[in-house]
mmCIF file with all atom_site columns, C-alpha atoms in Angstrom:
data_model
loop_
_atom_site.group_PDB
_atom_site.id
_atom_site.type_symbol
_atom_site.label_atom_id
_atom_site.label_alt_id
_atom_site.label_comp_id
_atom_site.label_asym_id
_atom_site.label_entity_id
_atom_site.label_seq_id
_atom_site.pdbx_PDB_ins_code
_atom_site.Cartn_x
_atom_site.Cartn_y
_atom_site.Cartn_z
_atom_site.occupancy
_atom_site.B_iso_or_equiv
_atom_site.pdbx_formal_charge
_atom_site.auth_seq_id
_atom_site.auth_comp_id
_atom_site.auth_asym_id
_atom_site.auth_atom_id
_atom_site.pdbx_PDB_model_num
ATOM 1   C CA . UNK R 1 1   ? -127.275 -149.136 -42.111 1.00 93.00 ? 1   UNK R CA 1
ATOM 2   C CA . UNK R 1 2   ? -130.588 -148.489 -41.874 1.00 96.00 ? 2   UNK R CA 1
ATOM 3   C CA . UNK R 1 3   ? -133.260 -145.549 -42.233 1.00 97.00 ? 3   UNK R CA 1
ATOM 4   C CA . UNK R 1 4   ? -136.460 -145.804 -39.845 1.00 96.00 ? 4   UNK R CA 1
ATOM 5   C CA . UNK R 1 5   ? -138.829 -143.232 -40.627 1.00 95.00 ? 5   UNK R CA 1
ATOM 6   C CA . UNK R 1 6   ? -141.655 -142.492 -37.831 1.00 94.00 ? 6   UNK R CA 1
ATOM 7   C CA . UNK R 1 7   ? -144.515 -141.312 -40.177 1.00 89.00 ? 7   UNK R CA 1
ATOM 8   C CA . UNK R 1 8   ? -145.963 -138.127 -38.001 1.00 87.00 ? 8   UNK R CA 1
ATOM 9   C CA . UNK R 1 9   ? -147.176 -135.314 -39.448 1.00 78.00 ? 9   UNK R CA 1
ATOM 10  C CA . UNK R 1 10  ? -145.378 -132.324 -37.185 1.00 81.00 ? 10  UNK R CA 1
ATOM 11  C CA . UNK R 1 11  ? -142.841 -132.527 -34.239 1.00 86.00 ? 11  UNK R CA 1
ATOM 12  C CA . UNK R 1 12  ? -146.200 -131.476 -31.679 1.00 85.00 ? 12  UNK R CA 1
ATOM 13  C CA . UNK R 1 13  ? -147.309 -135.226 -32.861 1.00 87.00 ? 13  UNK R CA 1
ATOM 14  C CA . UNK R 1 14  ? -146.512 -137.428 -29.885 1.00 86.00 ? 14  UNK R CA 1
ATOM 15  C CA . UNK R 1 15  ? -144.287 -140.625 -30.611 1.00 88.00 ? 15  UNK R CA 1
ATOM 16  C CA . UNK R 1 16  ? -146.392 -143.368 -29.264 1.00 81.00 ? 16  UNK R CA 1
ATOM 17  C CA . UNK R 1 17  ? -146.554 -146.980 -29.676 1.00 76.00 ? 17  UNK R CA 1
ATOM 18  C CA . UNK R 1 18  ? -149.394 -146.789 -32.647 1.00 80.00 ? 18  UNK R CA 1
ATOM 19  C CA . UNK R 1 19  ? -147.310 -144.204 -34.581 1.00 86.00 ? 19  UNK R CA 1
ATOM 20  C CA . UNK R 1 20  ? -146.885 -145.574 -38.140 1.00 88.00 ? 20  UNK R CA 1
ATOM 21  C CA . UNK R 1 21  ? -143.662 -146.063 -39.103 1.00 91.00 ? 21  UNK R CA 1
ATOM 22  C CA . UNK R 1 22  ? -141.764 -148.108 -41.977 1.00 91.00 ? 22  UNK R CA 1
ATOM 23  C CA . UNK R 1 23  ? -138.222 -149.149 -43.251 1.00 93.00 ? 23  UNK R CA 1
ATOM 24  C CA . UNK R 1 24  ? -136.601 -147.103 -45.992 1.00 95.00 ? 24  UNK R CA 1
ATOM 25  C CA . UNK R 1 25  ? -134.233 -148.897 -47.920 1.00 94.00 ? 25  UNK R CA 1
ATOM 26  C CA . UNK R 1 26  ? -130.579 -147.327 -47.956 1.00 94.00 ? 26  UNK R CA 1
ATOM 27  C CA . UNK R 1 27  ? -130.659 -147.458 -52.017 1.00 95.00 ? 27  UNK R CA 1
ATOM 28  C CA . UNK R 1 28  ? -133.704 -144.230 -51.236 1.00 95.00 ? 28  UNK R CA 1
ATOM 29  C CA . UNK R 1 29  ? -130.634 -141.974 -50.291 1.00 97.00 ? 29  UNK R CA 1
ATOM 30  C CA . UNK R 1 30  ? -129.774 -139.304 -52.765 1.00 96.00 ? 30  UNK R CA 1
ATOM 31  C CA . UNK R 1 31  ? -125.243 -139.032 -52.565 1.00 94.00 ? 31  UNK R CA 1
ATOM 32  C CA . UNK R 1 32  ? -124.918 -135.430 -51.325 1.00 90.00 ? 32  UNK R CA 1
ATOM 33  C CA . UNK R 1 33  ? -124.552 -132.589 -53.962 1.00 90.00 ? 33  UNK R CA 1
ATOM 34  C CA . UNK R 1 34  ? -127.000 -134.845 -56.313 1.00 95.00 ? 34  UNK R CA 1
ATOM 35  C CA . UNK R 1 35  ? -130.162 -133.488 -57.767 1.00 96.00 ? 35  UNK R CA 1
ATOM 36  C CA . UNK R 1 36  ? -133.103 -134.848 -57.079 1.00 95.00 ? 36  UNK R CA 1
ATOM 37  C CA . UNK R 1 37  ? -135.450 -136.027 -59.866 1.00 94.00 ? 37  UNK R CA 1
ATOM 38  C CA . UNK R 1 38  ? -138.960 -135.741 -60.083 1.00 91.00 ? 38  UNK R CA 1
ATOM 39  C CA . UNK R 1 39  ? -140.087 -139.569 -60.548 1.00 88.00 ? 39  UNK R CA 1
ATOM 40  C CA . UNK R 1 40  ? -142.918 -140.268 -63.683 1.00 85.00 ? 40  UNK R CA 1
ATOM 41  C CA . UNK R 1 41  ? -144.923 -142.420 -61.461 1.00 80.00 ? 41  UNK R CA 1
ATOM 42  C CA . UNK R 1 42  ? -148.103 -140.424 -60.600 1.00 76.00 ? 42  UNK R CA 1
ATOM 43  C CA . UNK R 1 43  ? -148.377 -136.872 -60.426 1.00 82.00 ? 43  UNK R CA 1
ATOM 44  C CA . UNK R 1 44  ? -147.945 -134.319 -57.888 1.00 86.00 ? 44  UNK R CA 1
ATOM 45  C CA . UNK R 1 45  ? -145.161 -135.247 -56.395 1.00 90.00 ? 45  UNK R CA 1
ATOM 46  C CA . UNK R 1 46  ? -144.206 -133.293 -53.504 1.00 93.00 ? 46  UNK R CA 1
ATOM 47  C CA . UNK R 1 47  ? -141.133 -132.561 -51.055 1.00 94.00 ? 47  UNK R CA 1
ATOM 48  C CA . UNK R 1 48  ? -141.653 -133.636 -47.355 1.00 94.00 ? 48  UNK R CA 1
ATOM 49  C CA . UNK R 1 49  ? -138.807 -131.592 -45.329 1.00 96.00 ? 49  UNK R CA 1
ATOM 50  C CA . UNK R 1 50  ? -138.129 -134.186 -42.415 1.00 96.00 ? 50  UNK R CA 1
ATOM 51  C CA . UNK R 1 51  ? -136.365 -133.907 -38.787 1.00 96.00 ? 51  UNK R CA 1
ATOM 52  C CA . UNK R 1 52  ? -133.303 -136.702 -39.211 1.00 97.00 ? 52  UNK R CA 1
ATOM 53  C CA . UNK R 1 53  ? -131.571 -137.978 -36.563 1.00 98.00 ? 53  UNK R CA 1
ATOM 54  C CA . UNK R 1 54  ? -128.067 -140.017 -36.940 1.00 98.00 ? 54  UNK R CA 1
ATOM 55  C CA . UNK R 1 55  ? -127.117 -143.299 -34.800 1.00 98.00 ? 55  UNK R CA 1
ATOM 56  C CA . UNK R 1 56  ? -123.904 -142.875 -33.371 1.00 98.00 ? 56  UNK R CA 1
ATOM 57  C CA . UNK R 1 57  ? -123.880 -145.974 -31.387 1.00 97.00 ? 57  UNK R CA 1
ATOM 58  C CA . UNK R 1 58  ? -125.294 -149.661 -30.653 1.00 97.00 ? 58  UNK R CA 1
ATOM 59  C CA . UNK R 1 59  ? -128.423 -149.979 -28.699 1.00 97.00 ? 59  UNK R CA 1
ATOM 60  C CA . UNK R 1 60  ? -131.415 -151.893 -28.083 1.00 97.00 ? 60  UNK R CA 1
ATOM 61  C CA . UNK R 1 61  ? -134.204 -151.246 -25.976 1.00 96.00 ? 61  UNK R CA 1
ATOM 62  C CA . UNK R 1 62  ? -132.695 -147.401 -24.683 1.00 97.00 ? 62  UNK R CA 1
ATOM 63  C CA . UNK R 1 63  ? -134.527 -146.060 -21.562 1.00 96.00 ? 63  UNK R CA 1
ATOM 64  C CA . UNK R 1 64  ? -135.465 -142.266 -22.575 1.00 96.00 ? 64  UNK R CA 1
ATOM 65  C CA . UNK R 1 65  ? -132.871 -140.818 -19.967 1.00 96.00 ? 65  UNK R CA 1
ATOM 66  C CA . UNK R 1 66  ? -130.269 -142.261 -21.660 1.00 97.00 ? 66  UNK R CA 1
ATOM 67  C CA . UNK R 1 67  ? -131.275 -141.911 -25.132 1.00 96.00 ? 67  UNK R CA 1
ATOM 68  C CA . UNK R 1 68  ? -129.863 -138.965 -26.123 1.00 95.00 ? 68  UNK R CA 1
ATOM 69  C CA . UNK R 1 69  ? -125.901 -140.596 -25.724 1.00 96.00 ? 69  UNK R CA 1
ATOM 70  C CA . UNK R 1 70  ? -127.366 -142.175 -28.913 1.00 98.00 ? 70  UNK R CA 1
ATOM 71  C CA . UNK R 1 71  ? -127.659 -139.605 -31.729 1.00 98.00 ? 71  UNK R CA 1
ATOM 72  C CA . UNK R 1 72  ? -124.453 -137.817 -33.046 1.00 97.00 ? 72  UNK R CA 1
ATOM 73  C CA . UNK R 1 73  ? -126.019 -135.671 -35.343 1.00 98.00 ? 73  UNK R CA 1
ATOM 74  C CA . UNK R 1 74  ? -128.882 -134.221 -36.538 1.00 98.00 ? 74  UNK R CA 1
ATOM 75  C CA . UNK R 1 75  ? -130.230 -132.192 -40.266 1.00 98.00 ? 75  UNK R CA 1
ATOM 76  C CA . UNK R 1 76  ? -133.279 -131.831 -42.698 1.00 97.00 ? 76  UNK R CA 1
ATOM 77  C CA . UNK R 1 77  ? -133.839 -133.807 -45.045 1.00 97.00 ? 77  UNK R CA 1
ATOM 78  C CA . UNK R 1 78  ? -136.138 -133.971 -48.454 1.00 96.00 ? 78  UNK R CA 1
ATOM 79  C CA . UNK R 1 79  ? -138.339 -136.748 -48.670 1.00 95.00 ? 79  UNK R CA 1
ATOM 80  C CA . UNK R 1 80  ? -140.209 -137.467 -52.062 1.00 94.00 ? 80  UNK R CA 1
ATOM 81  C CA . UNK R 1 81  ? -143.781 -138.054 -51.532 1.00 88.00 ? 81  UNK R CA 1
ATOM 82  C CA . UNK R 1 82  ? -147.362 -138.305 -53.201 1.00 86.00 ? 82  UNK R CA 1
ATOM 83  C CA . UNK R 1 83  ? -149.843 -135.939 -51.913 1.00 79.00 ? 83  UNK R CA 1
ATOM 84  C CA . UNK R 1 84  ? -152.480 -138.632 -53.515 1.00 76.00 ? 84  UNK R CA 1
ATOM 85  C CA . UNK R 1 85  ? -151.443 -142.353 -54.497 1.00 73.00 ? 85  UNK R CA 1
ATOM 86  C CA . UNK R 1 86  ? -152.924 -143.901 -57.028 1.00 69.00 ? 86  UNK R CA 1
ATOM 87  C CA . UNK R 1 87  ? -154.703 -147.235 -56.799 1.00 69.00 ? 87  UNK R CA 1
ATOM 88  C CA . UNK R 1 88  ? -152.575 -149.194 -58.913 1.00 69.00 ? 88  UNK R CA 1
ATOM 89  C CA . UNK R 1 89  ? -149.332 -147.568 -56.992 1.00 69.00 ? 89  UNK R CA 1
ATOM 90  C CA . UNK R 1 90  ? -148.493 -148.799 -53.478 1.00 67.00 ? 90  UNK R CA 1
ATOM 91  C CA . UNK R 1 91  ? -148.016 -146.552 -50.583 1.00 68.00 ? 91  UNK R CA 1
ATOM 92  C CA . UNK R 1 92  ? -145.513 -149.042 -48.683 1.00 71.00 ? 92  UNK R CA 1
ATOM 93  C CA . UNK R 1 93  ? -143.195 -149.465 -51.401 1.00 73.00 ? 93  UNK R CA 1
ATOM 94  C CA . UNK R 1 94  ? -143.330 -145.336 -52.288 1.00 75.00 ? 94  UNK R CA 1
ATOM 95  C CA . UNK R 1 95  ? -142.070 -145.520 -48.769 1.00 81.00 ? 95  UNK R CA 1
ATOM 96  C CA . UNK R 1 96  ? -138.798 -146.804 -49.736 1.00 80.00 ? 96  UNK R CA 1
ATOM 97  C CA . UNK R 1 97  ? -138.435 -145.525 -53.642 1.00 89.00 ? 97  UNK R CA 1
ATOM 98  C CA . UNK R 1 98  ? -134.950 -145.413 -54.801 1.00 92.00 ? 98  UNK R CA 1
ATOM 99  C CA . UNK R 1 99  ? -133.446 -142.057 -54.982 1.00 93.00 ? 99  UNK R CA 1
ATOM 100 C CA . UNK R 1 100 ? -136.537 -140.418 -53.062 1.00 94.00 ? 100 UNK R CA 1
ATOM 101 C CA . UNK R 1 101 ? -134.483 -139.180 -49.760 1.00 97.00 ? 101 UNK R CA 1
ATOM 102 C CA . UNK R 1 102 ? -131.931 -136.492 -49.748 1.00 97.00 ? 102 UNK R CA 1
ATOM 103 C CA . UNK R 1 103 ? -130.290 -135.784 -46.608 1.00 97.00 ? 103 UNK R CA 1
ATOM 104 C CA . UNK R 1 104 ? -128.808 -132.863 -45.638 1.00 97.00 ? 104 UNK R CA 1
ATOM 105 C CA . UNK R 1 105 ? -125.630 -131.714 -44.081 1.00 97.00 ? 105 UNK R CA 1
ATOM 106 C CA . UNK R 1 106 ? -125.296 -133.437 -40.737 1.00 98.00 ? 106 UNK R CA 1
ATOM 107 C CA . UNK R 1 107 ? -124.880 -130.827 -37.954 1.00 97.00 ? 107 UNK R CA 1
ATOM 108 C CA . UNK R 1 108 ? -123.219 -132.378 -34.585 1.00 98.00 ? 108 UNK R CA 1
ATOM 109 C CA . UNK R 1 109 ? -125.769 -132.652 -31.661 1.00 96.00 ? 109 UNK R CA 1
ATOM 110 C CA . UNK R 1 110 ? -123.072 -130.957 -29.643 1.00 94.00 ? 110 UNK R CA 1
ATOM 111 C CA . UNK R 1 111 ? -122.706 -128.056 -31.667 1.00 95.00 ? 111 UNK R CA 1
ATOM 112 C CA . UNK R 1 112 ? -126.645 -127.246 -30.882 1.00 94.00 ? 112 UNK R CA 1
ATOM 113 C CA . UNK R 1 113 ? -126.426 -126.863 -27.492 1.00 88.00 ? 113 UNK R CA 1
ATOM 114 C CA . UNK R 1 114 ? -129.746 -127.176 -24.972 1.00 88.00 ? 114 UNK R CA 1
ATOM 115 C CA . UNK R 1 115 ? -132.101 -124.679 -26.442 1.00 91.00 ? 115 UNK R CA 1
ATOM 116 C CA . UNK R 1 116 ? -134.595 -125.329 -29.309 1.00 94.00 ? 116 UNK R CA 1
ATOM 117 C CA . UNK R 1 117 ? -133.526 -124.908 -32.635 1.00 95.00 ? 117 UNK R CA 1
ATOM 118 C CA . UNK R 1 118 ? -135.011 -122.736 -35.403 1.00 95.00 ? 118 UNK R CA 1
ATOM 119 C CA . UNK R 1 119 ? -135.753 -124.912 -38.583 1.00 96.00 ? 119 UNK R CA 1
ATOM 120 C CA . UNK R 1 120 ? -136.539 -123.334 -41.691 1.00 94.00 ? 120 UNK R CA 1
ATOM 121 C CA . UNK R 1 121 ? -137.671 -124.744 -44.686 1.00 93.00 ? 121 UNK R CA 1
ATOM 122 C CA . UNK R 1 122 ? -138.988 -123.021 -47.863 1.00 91.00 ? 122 UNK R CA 1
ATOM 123 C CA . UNK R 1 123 ? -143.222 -124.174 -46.216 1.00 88.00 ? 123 UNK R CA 1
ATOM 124 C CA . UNK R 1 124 ? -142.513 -123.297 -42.550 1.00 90.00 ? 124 UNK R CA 1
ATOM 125 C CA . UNK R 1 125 ? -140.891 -121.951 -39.603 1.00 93.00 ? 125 UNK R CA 1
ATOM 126 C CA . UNK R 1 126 ? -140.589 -123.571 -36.630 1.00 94.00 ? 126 UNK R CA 1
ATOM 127 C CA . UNK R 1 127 ? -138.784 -124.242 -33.263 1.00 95.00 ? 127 UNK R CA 1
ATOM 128 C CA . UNK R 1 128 ? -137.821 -127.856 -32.746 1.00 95.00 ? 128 UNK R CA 1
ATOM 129 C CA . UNK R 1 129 ? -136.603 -128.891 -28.976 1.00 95.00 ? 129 UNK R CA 1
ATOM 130 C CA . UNK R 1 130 ? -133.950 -131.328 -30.871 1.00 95.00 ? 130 UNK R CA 1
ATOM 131 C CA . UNK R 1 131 ? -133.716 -133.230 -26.936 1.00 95.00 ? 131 UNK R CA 1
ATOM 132 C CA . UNK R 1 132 ? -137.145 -134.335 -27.013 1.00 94.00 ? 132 UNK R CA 1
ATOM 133 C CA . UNK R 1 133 ? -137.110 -135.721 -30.548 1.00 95.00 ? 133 UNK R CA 1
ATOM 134 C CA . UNK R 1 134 ? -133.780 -137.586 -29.741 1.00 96.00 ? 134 UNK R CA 1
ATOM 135 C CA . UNK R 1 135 ? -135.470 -138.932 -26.439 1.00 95.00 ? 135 UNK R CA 1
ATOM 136 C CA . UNK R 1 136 ? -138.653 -139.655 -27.887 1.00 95.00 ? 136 UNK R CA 1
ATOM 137 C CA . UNK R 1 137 ? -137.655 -141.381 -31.391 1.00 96.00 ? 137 UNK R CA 1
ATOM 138 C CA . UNK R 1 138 ? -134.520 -143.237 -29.854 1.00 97.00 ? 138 UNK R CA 1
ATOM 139 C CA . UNK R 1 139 ? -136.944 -144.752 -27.314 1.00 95.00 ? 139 UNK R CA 1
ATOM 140 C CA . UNK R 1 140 ? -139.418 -146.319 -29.353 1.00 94.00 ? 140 UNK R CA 1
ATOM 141 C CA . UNK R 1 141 ? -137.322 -147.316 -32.293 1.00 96.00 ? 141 UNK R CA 1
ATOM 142 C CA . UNK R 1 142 ? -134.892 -149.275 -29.980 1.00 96.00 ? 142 UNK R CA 1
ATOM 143 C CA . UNK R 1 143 ? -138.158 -151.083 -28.064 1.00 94.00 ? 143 UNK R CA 1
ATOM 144 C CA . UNK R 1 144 ? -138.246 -152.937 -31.806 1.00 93.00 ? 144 UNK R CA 1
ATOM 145 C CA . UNK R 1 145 ? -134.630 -153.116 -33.022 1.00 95.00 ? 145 UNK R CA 1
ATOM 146 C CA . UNK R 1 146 ? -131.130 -152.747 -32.446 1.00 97.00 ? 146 UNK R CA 1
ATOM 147 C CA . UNK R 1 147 ? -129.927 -149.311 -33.380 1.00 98.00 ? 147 UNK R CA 1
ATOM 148 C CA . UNK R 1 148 ? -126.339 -149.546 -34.857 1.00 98.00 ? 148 UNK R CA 1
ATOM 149 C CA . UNK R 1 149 ? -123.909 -146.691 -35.804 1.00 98.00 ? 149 UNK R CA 1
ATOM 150 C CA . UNK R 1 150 ? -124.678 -144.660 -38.982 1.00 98.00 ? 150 UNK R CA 1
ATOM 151 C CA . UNK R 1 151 ? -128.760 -145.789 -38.671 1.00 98.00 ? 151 UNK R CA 1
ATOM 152 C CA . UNK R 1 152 ? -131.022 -142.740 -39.403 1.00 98.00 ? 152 UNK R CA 1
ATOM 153 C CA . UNK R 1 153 ? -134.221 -142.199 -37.770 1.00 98.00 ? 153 UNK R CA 1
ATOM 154 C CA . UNK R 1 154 ? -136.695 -139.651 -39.753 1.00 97.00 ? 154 UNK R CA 1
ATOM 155 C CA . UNK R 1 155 ? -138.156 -138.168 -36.634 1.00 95.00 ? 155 UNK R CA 1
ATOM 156 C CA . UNK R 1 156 ? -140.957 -136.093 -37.963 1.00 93.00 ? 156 UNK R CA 1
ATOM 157 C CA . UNK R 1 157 ? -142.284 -133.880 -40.552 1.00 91.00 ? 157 UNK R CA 1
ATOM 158 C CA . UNK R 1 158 ? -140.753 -130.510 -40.783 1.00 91.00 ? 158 UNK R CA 1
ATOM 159 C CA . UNK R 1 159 ? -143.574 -128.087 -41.455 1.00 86.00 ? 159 UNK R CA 1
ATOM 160 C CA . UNK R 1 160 ? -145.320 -128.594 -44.925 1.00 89.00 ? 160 UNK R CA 1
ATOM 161 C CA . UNK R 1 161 ? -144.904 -130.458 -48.291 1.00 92.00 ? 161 UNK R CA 1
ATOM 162 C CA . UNK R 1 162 ? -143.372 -128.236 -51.340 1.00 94.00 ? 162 UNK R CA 1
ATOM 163 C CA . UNK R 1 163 ? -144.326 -129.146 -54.677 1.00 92.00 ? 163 UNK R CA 1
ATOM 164 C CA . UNK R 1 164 ? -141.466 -130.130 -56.986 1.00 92.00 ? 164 UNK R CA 1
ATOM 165 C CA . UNK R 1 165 ? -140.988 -128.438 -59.758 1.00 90.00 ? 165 UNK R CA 1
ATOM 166 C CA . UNK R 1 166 ? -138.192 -128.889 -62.228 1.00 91.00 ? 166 UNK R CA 1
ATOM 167 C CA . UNK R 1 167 ? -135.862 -126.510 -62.083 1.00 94.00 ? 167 UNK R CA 1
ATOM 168 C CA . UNK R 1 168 ? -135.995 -125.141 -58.309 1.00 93.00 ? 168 UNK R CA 1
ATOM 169 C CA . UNK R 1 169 ? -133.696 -125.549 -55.635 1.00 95.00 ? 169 UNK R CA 1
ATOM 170 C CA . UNK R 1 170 ? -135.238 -126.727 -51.882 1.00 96.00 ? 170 UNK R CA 1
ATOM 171 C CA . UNK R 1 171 ? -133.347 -125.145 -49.164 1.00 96.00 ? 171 UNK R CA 1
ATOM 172 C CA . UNK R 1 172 ? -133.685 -125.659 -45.312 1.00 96.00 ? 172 UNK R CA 1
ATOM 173 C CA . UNK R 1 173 ? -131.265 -124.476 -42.607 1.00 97.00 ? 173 UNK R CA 1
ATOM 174 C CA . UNK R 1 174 ? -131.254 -125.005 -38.811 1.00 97.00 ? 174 UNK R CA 1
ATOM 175 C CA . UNK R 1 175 ? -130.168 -122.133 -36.662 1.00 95.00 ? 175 UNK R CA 1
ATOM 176 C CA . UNK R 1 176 ? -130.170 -120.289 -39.746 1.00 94.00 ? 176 UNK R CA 1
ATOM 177 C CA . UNK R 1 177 ? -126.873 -123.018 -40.954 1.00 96.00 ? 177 UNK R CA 1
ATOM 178 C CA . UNK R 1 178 ? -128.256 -124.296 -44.536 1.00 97.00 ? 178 UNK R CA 1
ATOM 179 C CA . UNK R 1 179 ? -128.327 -127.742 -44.477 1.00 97.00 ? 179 UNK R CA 1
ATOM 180 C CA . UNK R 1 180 ? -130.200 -129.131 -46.725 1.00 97.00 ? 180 UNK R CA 1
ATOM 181 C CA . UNK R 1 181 ? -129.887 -127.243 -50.564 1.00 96.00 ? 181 UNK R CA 1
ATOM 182 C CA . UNK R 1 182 ? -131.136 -129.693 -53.423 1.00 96.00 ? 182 UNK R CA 1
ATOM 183 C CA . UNK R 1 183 ? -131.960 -129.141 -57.269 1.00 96.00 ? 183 UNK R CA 1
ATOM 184 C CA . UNK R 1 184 ? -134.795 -130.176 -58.425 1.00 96.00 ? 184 UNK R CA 1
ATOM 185 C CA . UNK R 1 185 ? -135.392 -131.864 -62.098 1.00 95.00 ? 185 UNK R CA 1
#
């Protein structure tokens, strides 16, 4: 398994071929009803609610009319960022920090139906046409590498970072179903 995350800032970001992305290393994934801890490297440490998107079968190279066979299942997730890195701290291994993603309850693509879906997350509100990220992230990731079965894909920033502080809980629900509902300490 494997977690791609595309590194835009908002879902009105396009996907295109010059879109940073990087590798997050499975060991990043917080086991569900875990908290998540604030790390002592650097300060200000923030929580990036993400748009993730789960693999639910093999694929390479996946024309965008087909690409939405692809993704079984979809939820928020909390992604531990810096708002500023350090100089002596480097941003592409941050990327993949143990413990520093917490996924959410995975809702089934099905169960969404055709219509945008309201995402909510303790910085924003916002409507999210779950088709076009599937179409658009599936496409570009597969152009690079095979997609397999249980991959996630980190489509795209959620609304705003939350600062972590020790002791709160982050919430975020889609279609007003909480998915996502992580301690911080």
């Amino acid at each position: 398994m494997k977690i791609i995350a595309l590194l835009r800032q908002s879902v009105s970001q396009p996907v295109t071929p010059s879109i940073p992305a990087c590798i997050v290393p499975d060991s990043a994934l917080v086991l569900p009803g875990r908290p998540v801890f604030v790390p002592d490297l650097g300060e200000g440490w923030q929580g990036q609610p993400v748009i993730a998107l789960r693999v639910g079968r093999l694929g390479r190279d996946i024309a965008p009319a087909f690409a939405s066979r692809y993704v079984n299942a979809v939820t928020v997730a909390l992604w531990l960022r810096l708002a500023d890195i350090p100089a002596d701290l480097s941003a592409g291994l941050l990327c993949g920090m143990d413990s520093s993603l917490a996924p959410g309850a995975w809702i089934p693509v099905a169960d969404l139906g055709d219509a945008p879906v309201h995402v909510t997350t303790p910085a924003a509100d916002i409507e999210v046409d779950i088709e076009a990220e599937i179409i658009s992230a599936v496409a570009a990731v597969s152009r690079y590498m095979t997609l397999k079965m249980g991959d996630i894909i980190l489509a795209s920033g959620a609304g705003g970072a939350v600062d972590l502080v020790a002791g709160t809980r982050v919430t975020a629900s889609i279609d007003s179903r909480e998915v996502l509902s992580v301690k911080i300490l």
